[in-house]
Amino acid sequence: MPRPIRIKLVVGSPGRGKDTMKAIEIKKGVYWVGAIDRKIREFHGYKTHLGTTYNAYLVVDDRTALIDTVKEHLFDEMLERIKDVIDPKQIDLIISNHSEMDHSGSILKMLPHTPKASLLTSPNGESILEKHFGKIPALKKIDPASGTKLGKRTLNFALMPMVHWPDSMATYIPEEKLLLPNDAFGQHIASHERFDDELGWNIVREEAAKYYANIVMPYGTQVSKALDTLEGLDIDMIAPSHGVILRSHIKDMKAEYRKWSGNITEKKAVIVYETMWGSTEKMANEIRGAFEEKGIPVDMMDLVTDDISDVMTRILEAEYICVGSPTLNNNMMPKVSAFLTYLKGLALKNRKAMAFGSYGWGGQSVGQVEGILKECGFDMMESVKAQYVPDKEQLEGIRKKFEGHISGS
Ligand code: FEO
């Protein structure tokens, strides 16, 4: 597999061309009417260097359905795109596949424009939407076993709990071979391009990996079940709720999701560290040398310059995770502590890990890092410590000791 590209601070415009406020027809009578958020740089703790989109879709038939909405502050953008196709009064159904506010945030603003519309959601979605917004008279829950006929087309629903919230579901239109799975297969990319082949697989894959590693990762078991459900469906387009629509790389993306949800790793290592006076970094470089000696590629991630959401993207497929911190005030460094809290919450499985770090007198940090890596359930390798500044002999000792723990490629 080609080594993934690293994308750094491309300011919200991965491609060429211009955004328009027009709807985009993705299938005959099916339109993208979402919103492009080029300014967002943080999404609940995840650095969105490329911005994102909130994708809503309009299906025009004998009855017309709007599938999902957008973040509240971008409501006008969505409404303008809907008006590019129809008068919103003609909308009969609003489908809420997921009640997180990036998709449900415009529902209350939309309802006055759609006087005859029912708002349909999953049984869990009904409860969550009411807890967000209070009683909504138009709200009805779907029967997951039966679809809704629009005319020539049918909306079928598949519950996908925990991909990404308990309410998450996918809408499937069999006559169009079109799946609308909300967060699943999404990517945080703001671009005027709407399709995977317009933007290119490398960037789509990289951003889908980052999205999976930082948002979907804890729910691998549920993702595997959802993928099993999808196997039975005839699909030639997947239109997620963030980023571009998949039409050329459906098979590739499903294969990546199978791998990620199965915690299948490659012979790769990520060394994550923060250093104070350079000693922990010297140790990191020595450990790097041990991996490279065995032919194992390494990503070095310095938490002063690398964001934890980018670190997680690198860790997604790595067999080895090494975390280094010097001791500061009887503790690990604060950025390392924040990273480990984040890592633990994302519930990776099937990894080998070790702690390392330098110290002056107390030396508590390495034990603390090791403790959290153990709580993560990782298969632990022996930790290494060095006092003040490790000399050449100590560094060679670290490398030799560490080489013994690594099985080569
Ligand atoms: Fe894109 Fe879970 O919301």
Short mmCIF file of C-alpha atoms and ligand atoms in Angstrom, two decimals:
data_model
loop_
_atom_site.label_atom_id
_atom_site.label_comp_id
_atom_site.label_asym_id
_atom_site.label_seq_id
_atom_site.Cartn_x
_atom_site.Cartn_y
_atom_site.Cartn_z
CA MET A 1 0.00 0.00 0.00
CA PRO A 2 1.39 3.48 -0.79
CA ARG A 3 2.55 5.42 2.24
CA PRO A 4 -0.15 7.98 3.06
CA ILE A 5 0.57 11.59 2.30
CA ARG A 6 0.79 14.08 5.14
CA ILE A 7 -1.26 17.20 4.75
CA LYS A 8 -0.32 20.28 6.72
CA LEU A 9 -2.39 23.40 6.94
CA VAL A 10 -3.74 23.62 3.44
CA VAL A 11 -6.09 26.47 4.18
CA GLY A 12 -9.48 25.10 3.30
CA SER A 13 -9.08 24.84 -0.44
CA PRO A 14 -7.75 21.48 -1.56
CA GLY A 15 -8.77 21.94 -5.18
CA ARG A 16 -9.09 24.60 -7.83
CA GLY A 17 -12.25 26.38 -8.87
CA LYS A 18 -15.02 28.21 -7.09
CA ASP A 19 -17.79 27.42 -4.64
CA THR A 20 -21.22 28.25 -5.93
CA MET A 21 -24.49 28.56 -4.04
CA LYS A 22 -26.13 26.21 -6.54
CA ALA A 23 -27.42 22.76 -5.68
CA ILE A 24 -25.44 19.96 -7.31
CA GLU A 25 -27.33 17.08 -8.92
CA ILE A 26 -25.57 13.87 -7.86
CA LYS A 27 -28.12 11.47 -9.39
CA LYS A 28 -31.14 12.28 -11.57
CA GLY A 29 -33.47 14.15 -9.19
CA VAL A 30 -31.13 13.85 -6.18
CA TYR A 31 -29.25 16.99 -5.17
CA TRP A 32 -26.48 17.94 -2.74
CA VAL A 33 -27.79 20.99 -0.88
CA GLY A 34 -25.28 21.11 2.00
CA ALA A 35 -22.95 23.80 3.27
CA ILE A 36 -19.20 24.33 3.10
CA ASP A 37 -17.46 25.38 6.32
CA ARG A 38 -14.06 26.62 5.22
CA LYS A 39 -13.30 28.38 8.49
CA ILE A 40 -13.67 25.60 11.05
CA ARG A 41 -10.32 24.52 12.47
CA GLU A 42 -11.46 22.50 15.50
CA PHE A 43 -14.25 19.92 15.69
CA HIS A 44 -14.70 18.67 19.26
CA GLY A 45 -10.98 18.36 19.87
CA TYR A 46 -10.05 17.37 16.31
CA LYS A 47 -8.01 19.86 14.27
CA THR A 48 -9.77 20.31 10.95
CA HIS A 49 -6.94 21.86 8.95
CA LEU A 50 -8.97 21.54 5.75
CA GLY A 51 -12.34 22.73 7.09
CA THR A 52 -15.37 20.54 6.45
CA THR A 53 -18.76 20.29 4.81
CA TYR A 54 -22.15 19.40 6.26
CA ASN A 55 -23.89 17.49 3.52
CA ALA A 56 -27.66 17.59 3.14
CA TYR A 57 -29.43 15.96 0.20
CA LEU A 58 -32.73 16.64 -1.53
CA VAL A 59 -34.64 13.82 -3.28
CA VAL A 60 -37.27 15.18 -5.64
CA ASP A 61 -40.04 12.72 -6.53
CA ASP A 62 -43.85 12.63 -6.18
CA ARG A 63 -43.00 13.41 -2.58
CA THR A 64 -39.82 15.35 -1.82
CA ALA A 65 -37.43 14.51 1.00
CA LEU A 66 -34.64 16.51 2.59
CA ILE A 67 -32.07 14.20 4.14
CA ASP A 68 -30.25 15.81 7.08
CA THR A 69 -29.53 19.50 7.54
CA VAL A 70 -26.41 21.56 8.37
CA LYS A 71 -24.87 23.41 11.30
CA GLU A 72 -27.17 26.19 12.39
CA HIS A 73 -24.94 29.09 11.34
CA LEU A 74 -24.91 27.78 7.75
CA PHE A 75 -28.70 27.38 7.47
CA ASP A 76 -29.05 30.20 4.91
CA GLU A 77 -26.51 28.51 2.63
CA MET A 78 -28.50 25.26 2.68
CA LEU A 79 -31.80 27.09 2.13
CA GLU A 80 -30.41 28.92 -0.89
CA ARG A 81 -29.31 25.64 -2.44
CA ILE A 82 -32.72 24.06 -1.77
CA LYS A 83 -34.43 27.07 -3.38
CA ASP A 84 -32.21 26.55 -6.41
CA VAL A 85 -34.19 23.31 -6.99
CA ILE A 86 -37.66 23.73 -5.47
CA ASP A 87 -39.80 25.89 -3.23
CA PRO A 88 -39.07 24.50 0.27
CA LYS A 89 -42.85 24.42 0.91
CA GLN A 90 -42.92 21.37 -1.37
CA ILE A 91 -40.81 19.31 1.01
CA ASP A 92 -42.85 16.43 2.44
CA LEU A 93 -40.24 14.73 4.62
CA ILE A 94 -37.15 15.75 6.52
CA ILE A 95 -35.02 12.76 7.48
CA SER A 96 -32.67 13.10 10.45
CA ASN A 97 -30.13 10.31 10.14
CA HIS A 98 -28.21 11.60 13.18
CA SER A 99 -29.06 14.17 15.83
CA GLU A 100 -25.60 15.60 16.49
CA MET A 101 -25.91 19.34 15.90
CA ASP A 102 -23.68 19.49 12.83
CA HIS A 103 -26.57 17.69 11.06
CA SER A 104 -29.63 18.58 13.12
CA GLY A 105 -28.69 22.18 13.96
CA SER A 106 -30.85 23.71 11.21
CA ILE A 107 -33.97 21.59 11.74
CA LEU A 108 -35.80 24.16 13.86
CA LYS A 109 -34.98 26.92 11.35
CA MET A 110 -36.08 24.70 8.46
CA LEU A 111 -39.47 23.61 9.79
CA PRO A 112 -41.22 27.01 9.31
CA HIS A 113 -40.24 26.81 5.61
CA THR A 114 -41.73 23.31 5.25
CA PRO A 115 -45.29 23.54 6.65
CA LYS A 116 -46.43 20.14 5.40
CA ALA A 117 -43.26 18.19 6.25
CA SER A 118 -42.93 15.37 8.74
CA LEU A 119 -39.59 14.98 10.48
CA LEU A 120 -38.54 11.32 10.51
CA THR A 121 -35.77 9.85 12.63
CA SER A 122 -34.71 6.65 14.36
CA PRO A 123 -36.30 5.62 17.69
CA ASN A 124 -33.18 6.81 19.55
CA GLY A 125 -33.07 9.93 17.40
CA GLU A 126 -36.58 10.89 18.51
CA SER A 127 -35.51 10.99 22.14
CA ILE A 128 -32.24 12.82 21.45
CA LEU A 129 -33.84 15.47 19.20
CA GLU A 130 -36.43 16.18 21.89
CA LYS A 131 -33.68 16.49 24.50
CA HIS A 132 -31.91 18.97 22.23
CA PHE A 133 -34.84 21.00 20.98
CA GLY A 134 -37.90 20.20 23.11
CA LYS A 135 -41.17 18.86 21.68
CA ILE A 136 -41.33 19.05 17.88
CA PRO A 137 -44.90 18.42 16.60
CA ALA A 138 -43.67 17.25 13.18
CA LEU A 139 -41.38 14.60 14.71
CA LYS A 140 -42.12 10.90 14.05
CA LYS A 141 -39.92 7.88 14.47
CA ILE A 142 -39.36 5.52 11.56
CA ASP A 143 -40.13 1.84 11.63
CA PRO A 144 -36.69 0.42 10.78
CA ALA A 145 -38.31 -2.61 9.13
CA SER A 146 -40.29 -0.64 6.55
CA GLY A 147 -39.27 2.04 4.10
CA THR A 148 -41.12 5.08 2.80
CA LYS A 149 -42.19 5.32 -0.84
CA LEU A 150 -41.61 8.74 -2.42
CA GLY A 151 -42.92 7.86 -5.88
CA LYS A 152 -40.45 6.20 -8.22
CA ARG A 153 -38.03 5.95 -5.31
CA THR A 154 -38.06 4.42 -1.86
CA LEU A 155 -36.26 5.51 1.27
CA ASN A 156 -35.13 2.52 3.31
CA PHE A 157 -33.46 2.90 6.68
CA ALA A 158 -30.74 0.91 8.39
CA LEU A 159 -30.02 1.56 12.05
CA MET A 160 -26.29 1.95 12.71
CA PRO A 161 -26.13 2.59 16.49
CA MET A 162 -22.83 4.15 17.66
CA VAL A 163 -21.67 5.01 14.16
CA HIS A 164 -21.44 7.63 15.56
CA TRP A 165 -24.15 8.10 18.28
CA PRO A 166 -26.86 5.73 19.57
CA ASP A 167 -29.33 7.23 17.09
CA SER A 168 -27.23 7.00 13.92
CA MET A 169 -28.88 5.48 10.88
CA ALA A 170 -28.32 5.30 7.14
CA THR A 171 -30.86 6.05 4.44
CA TYR A 172 -30.70 3.83 1.36
CA ILE A 173 -32.42 4.49 -1.98
CA PRO A 174 -32.40 1.14 -3.82
CA GLU A 175 -33.69 2.52 -7.13
CA GLU A 176 -30.64 4.84 -7.26
CA LYS A 177 -28.17 2.39 -5.63
CA LEU A 178 -27.45 5.32 -3.33
CA LEU A 179 -26.45 5.06 0.33
CA LEU A 180 -26.57 8.09 2.65
CA PRO A 181 -24.77 6.84 5.78
CA ASN A 182 -24.31 10.18 7.56
CA ASP A 183 -20.99 10.23 9.50
CA ALA A 184 -19.75 6.85 8.23
CA PHE A 185 -17.18 7.18 5.40
CA GLY A 186 -16.99 10.95 6.01
CA GLN A 187 -13.96 13.19 5.76
CA HIS A 188 -13.42 16.70 7.07
CA ILE A 189 -12.59 18.46 3.83
CA ALA A 190 -14.00 21.77 2.64
CA SER A 191 -13.82 21.83 -1.12
CA HIS A 192 -15.94 22.82 -4.05
CA GLU A 193 -15.37 19.32 -5.46
CA ARG A 194 -18.21 16.99 -4.55
CA PHE A 195 -16.85 13.62 -5.71
CA ASP A 196 -13.91 11.47 -4.68
CA ASP A 197 -12.49 11.26 -8.22
CA GLU A 198 -12.53 15.06 -8.56
CA LEU A 199 -10.35 15.47 -5.48
CA GLY A 200 -8.20 12.33 -5.74
CA TRP A 201 -8.01 9.15 -3.66
CA ASN A 202 -4.85 10.09 -1.70
CA ILE A 203 -6.38 13.11 -0.02
CA VAL A 204 -9.78 11.44 0.43
CA ARG A 205 -8.18 8.36 1.99
CA GLU A 206 -5.94 10.41 4.28
CA GLU A 207 -8.81 12.54 5.56
CA ALA A 208 -11.12 9.52 5.91
CA ALA A 209 -8.37 7.85 7.97
CA LYS A 210 -8.07 10.93 10.18
CA TYR A 211 -11.85 11.04 10.58
CA TYR A 212 -11.99 7.35 11.47
CA ALA A 213 -9.05 7.55 13.90
CA ASN A 214 -10.44 10.54 15.77
CA ILE A 215 -14.20 10.01 15.66
CA VAL A 216 -15.22 6.49 14.70
CA MET A 217 -12.39 4.47 16.27
CA PRO A 218 -14.09 3.55 19.58
CA TYR A 219 -16.96 1.92 17.71
CA GLY A 220 -15.09 -0.67 15.61
CA THR A 221 -17.39 -3.53 16.57
CA GLN A 222 -20.46 -1.56 15.52
CA VAL A 223 -18.73 -0.46 12.30
CA SER A 224 -18.00 -4.10 11.43
CA LYS A 225 -21.68 -4.95 11.92
CA ALA A 226 -22.73 -1.98 9.78
CA LEU A 227 -20.34 -3.11 7.02
CA ASP A 228 -21.92 -6.58 7.14
CA THR A 229 -25.35 -4.95 6.65
CA LEU A 230 -24.05 -2.95 3.69
CA GLU A 231 -22.67 -6.06 1.98
CA GLY A 232 -26.23 -7.04 1.12
CA LEU A 233 -27.01 -3.74 -0.62
CA ASP A 234 -26.45 -2.83 -4.26
CA ILE A 235 -24.55 0.48 -4.01
CA ASP A 236 -22.83 2.57 -6.67
CA MET A 237 -22.68 5.83 -4.71
CA ILE A 238 -22.08 6.61 -1.03
CA ALA A 239 -23.00 10.15 -0.01
CA PRO A 240 -21.77 10.79 3.54
CA SER A 241 -22.51 13.83 5.68
CA HIS A 242 -18.98 15.27 5.56
CA GLY A 243 -16.57 15.73 2.68
CA VAL A 244 -16.85 14.30 -0.79
CA ILE A 245 -19.23 11.69 -2.22
CA LEU A 246 -17.79 8.31 -3.13
CA ARG A 247 -18.50 6.96 -6.60
CA SER A 248 -15.11 5.74 -7.83
CA HIS A 249 -13.55 4.43 -4.61
CA ILE A 250 -16.40 2.67 -2.83
CA LYS A 251 -14.59 -0.66 -2.80
CA ASP A 252 -11.36 0.98 -1.61
CA MET A 253 -13.10 2.83 1.23
CA LYS A 254 -15.02 -0.24 2.38
CA ALA A 255 -11.73 -2.17 2.44
CA GLU A 256 -10.11 0.56 4.57
CA TYR A 257 -13.08 0.56 6.97
CA ARG A 258 -12.84 -3.24 7.28
CA LYS A 259 -9.17 -2.92 8.18
CA TRP A 260 -9.61 -0.03 10.60
CA SER A 261 -12.66 -1.49 12.34
CA GLY A 262 -10.81 -4.79 12.74
CA ASN A 263 -7.82 -3.02 14.36
CA ILE A 264 -5.62 -4.61 11.71
CA THR A 265 -2.16 -3.05 11.95
CA GLU A 266 0.91 -2.84 9.74
CA LYS A 267 4.58 -3.13 10.70
CA LYS A 268 4.83 0.56 11.53
CA ALA A 269 5.77 2.49 14.64
CA VAL A 270 4.79 5.87 16.00
CA ILE A 271 7.04 7.56 18.54
CA VAL A 272 5.15 10.30 20.35
CA TYR A 273 7.02 12.50 22.78
CA GLU A 274 7.62 15.86 24.35
CA THR A 275 11.10 16.88 25.39
CA MET A 276 12.34 19.52 27.84
CA TRP A 277 16.13 19.82 27.32
CA GLY A 278 16.52 17.33 24.48
CA SER A 279 17.24 14.14 26.48
CA THR A 280 13.87 12.48 25.86
CA GLU A 281 14.25 13.40 22.18
CA LYS A 282 17.68 11.71 22.09
CA MET A 283 16.06 8.59 23.49
CA ALA A 284 13.28 8.87 20.91
CA ASN A 285 15.88 9.01 18.13
CA GLU A 286 17.63 5.94 19.51
CA ILE A 287 14.34 4.00 19.62
CA ARG A 288 13.68 5.17 16.07
CA GLY A 289 17.06 3.75 15.06
CA ALA A 290 16.12 0.39 16.60
CA PHE A 291 12.93 0.20 14.51
CA GLU A 292 14.69 1.28 11.33
CA GLU A 293 17.37 -1.35 11.95
CA LYS A 294 14.56 -3.91 11.72
CA GLY A 295 13.13 -2.32 8.56
CA ILE A 296 10.10 -0.88 10.34
CA PRO A 297 9.05 2.64 9.24
CA VAL A 298 8.62 5.20 12.00
CA ASP A 299 6.59 8.37 12.37
CA MET A 300 8.15 10.79 14.86
CA MET A 301 5.51 13.00 16.47
CA ASP A 302 6.66 15.84 18.72
CA LEU A 303 3.64 16.99 20.70
CA VAL A 304 4.89 20.58 20.70
CA THR A 305 4.46 20.77 16.93
CA ASP A 306 2.15 17.86 16.05
CA ASP A 307 -1.50 17.96 17.01
CA ILE A 308 -2.93 14.92 18.77
CA SER A 309 -5.51 14.40 16.03
CA ASP A 310 -2.70 14.05 13.49
CA VAL A 311 -0.85 11.70 15.87
CA MET A 312 -3.97 9.49 15.98
CA THR A 313 -4.07 9.32 12.18
CA ARG A 314 -0.52 7.97 12.18
CA ILE A 315 -1.32 5.52 14.99
CA LEU A 316 -4.43 4.16 13.24
CA GLU A 317 -2.49 1.45 11.38
CA ALA A 318 0.68 1.23 13.52
CA GLU A 319 1.57 -1.92 15.44
CA TYR A 320 3.92 -0.06 17.83
CA ILE A 321 3.22 3.01 19.97
CA CYS A 322 6.10 4.49 22.00
CA VAL A 323 5.34 7.41 24.29
CA GLY A 324 8.06 9.55 25.86
CA SER A 325 7.99 12.21 28.54
CA PRO A 326 10.53 13.76 30.88
CA THR A 327 9.46 14.35 34.47
CA LEU A 328 8.21 17.84 35.29
CA ASN A 329 7.05 18.66 38.82
CA ASN A 330 6.71 14.95 39.69
CA ASN A 331 4.52 14.38 36.64
CA MET A 332 4.61 13.69 32.95
CA MET A 333 4.56 16.74 30.67
CA PRO A 334 1.07 18.25 30.21
CA LYS A 335 0.86 17.67 26.44
CA VAL A 336 1.74 14.01 26.96
CA SER A 337 -0.95 13.75 29.61
CA ALA A 338 -3.53 15.28 27.27
CA PHE A 339 -2.48 12.94 24.46
CA LEU A 340 -2.76 9.84 26.67
CA THR A 341 -6.25 10.87 27.86
CA TYR A 342 -7.29 11.23 24.22
CA LEU A 343 -5.64 7.95 23.20
CA LYS A 344 -7.32 6.00 26.00
CA GLY A 345 -10.76 7.33 25.06
CA LEU A 346 -10.33 6.22 21.45
CA ALA A 347 -10.01 2.59 22.62
CA LEU A 348 -7.50 1.15 20.15
CA LYS A 349 -6.83 -2.55 20.35
CA ASN A 350 -4.10 -4.96 19.30
CA ARG A 351 -1.05 -2.69 19.82
CA LYS A 352 2.38 -3.03 21.35
CA ALA A 353 3.46 -0.10 23.49
CA MET A 354 6.27 1.23 25.66
CA ALA A 355 7.09 4.26 27.77
CA PHE A 356 10.36 6.14 27.90
CA GLY A 357 11.73 9.39 29.21
CA SER A 358 14.43 11.29 31.00
CA TYR A 359 14.43 12.76 34.48
CA GLY A 360 16.60 14.69 36.93
CA TRP A 361 15.66 13.37 40.38
CA GLY A 362 12.06 12.14 40.83
CA GLY A 363 11.59 10.22 37.55
CA GLN A 364 7.86 9.54 37.99
CA SER A 365 6.82 10.29 34.40
CA VAL A 366 7.79 6.99 32.79
CA GLY A 367 5.81 4.95 35.32
CA GLN A 368 2.82 7.24 34.84
CA VAL A 369 2.94 6.92 31.04
CA GLU A 370 3.36 3.15 31.36
CA GLY A 371 0.35 2.99 33.71
CA ILE A 372 -1.97 4.64 31.19
CA LEU A 373 -0.68 2.55 28.29
CA LYS A 374 -1.46 -0.54 30.39
CA GLU A 375 -4.95 0.82 31.09
CA CYS A 376 -5.36 1.07 27.32
CA GLY A 377 -4.92 -2.71 27.25
CA PHE A 378 -1.79 -2.66 25.10
CA ASP A 379 0.80 -5.41 25.04
CA MET A 380 3.62 -3.69 26.97
CA MET A 381 7.32 -3.72 26.16
CA GLU A 382 9.88 -2.86 28.79
CA SER A 383 10.08 0.87 29.60
CA VAL A 384 13.34 2.84 29.52
CA LYS A 385 14.52 5.78 31.64
CA ALA A 386 17.63 7.95 31.58
CA GLN A 387 18.83 10.45 34.18
CA TYR A 388 19.71 13.98 33.06
CA VAL A 389 21.51 13.65 29.71
CA PRO A 390 22.08 10.09 28.43
CA ASP A 391 25.64 9.53 27.13
CA LYS A 392 26.63 7.51 24.06
CA GLU A 393 26.93 4.29 26.02
CA GLN A 394 23.51 4.69 27.62
CA LEU A 395 21.90 5.48 24.28
CA GLU A 396 23.47 2.41 22.67
CA GLY A 397 22.16 0.40 25.63
CA ILE A 398 18.65 1.73 25.00
CA ARG A 399 18.86 0.84 21.32
CA LYS A 400 20.14 -2.69 21.98
CA LYS A 401 17.60 -3.36 24.69
CA PHE A 402 14.84 -2.09 22.51
CA GLU A 403 15.89 -4.02 19.40
CA GLY A 404 15.32 -7.16 21.45
CA HIS A 405 11.65 -6.26 21.84
CA ILE A 406 10.92 -5.66 18.17
CA SER A 407 10.14 -8.40 15.71
CA GLY A 408 11.37 -7.34 12.28
CA SER A 409 9.38 -7.06 9.04
FE1 FEO B 1 -21.07 14.68 11.87
FE2 FEO B 1 -21.63 12.70 14.69
O1 FEO B 1 -21.78 14.20 13.58
#
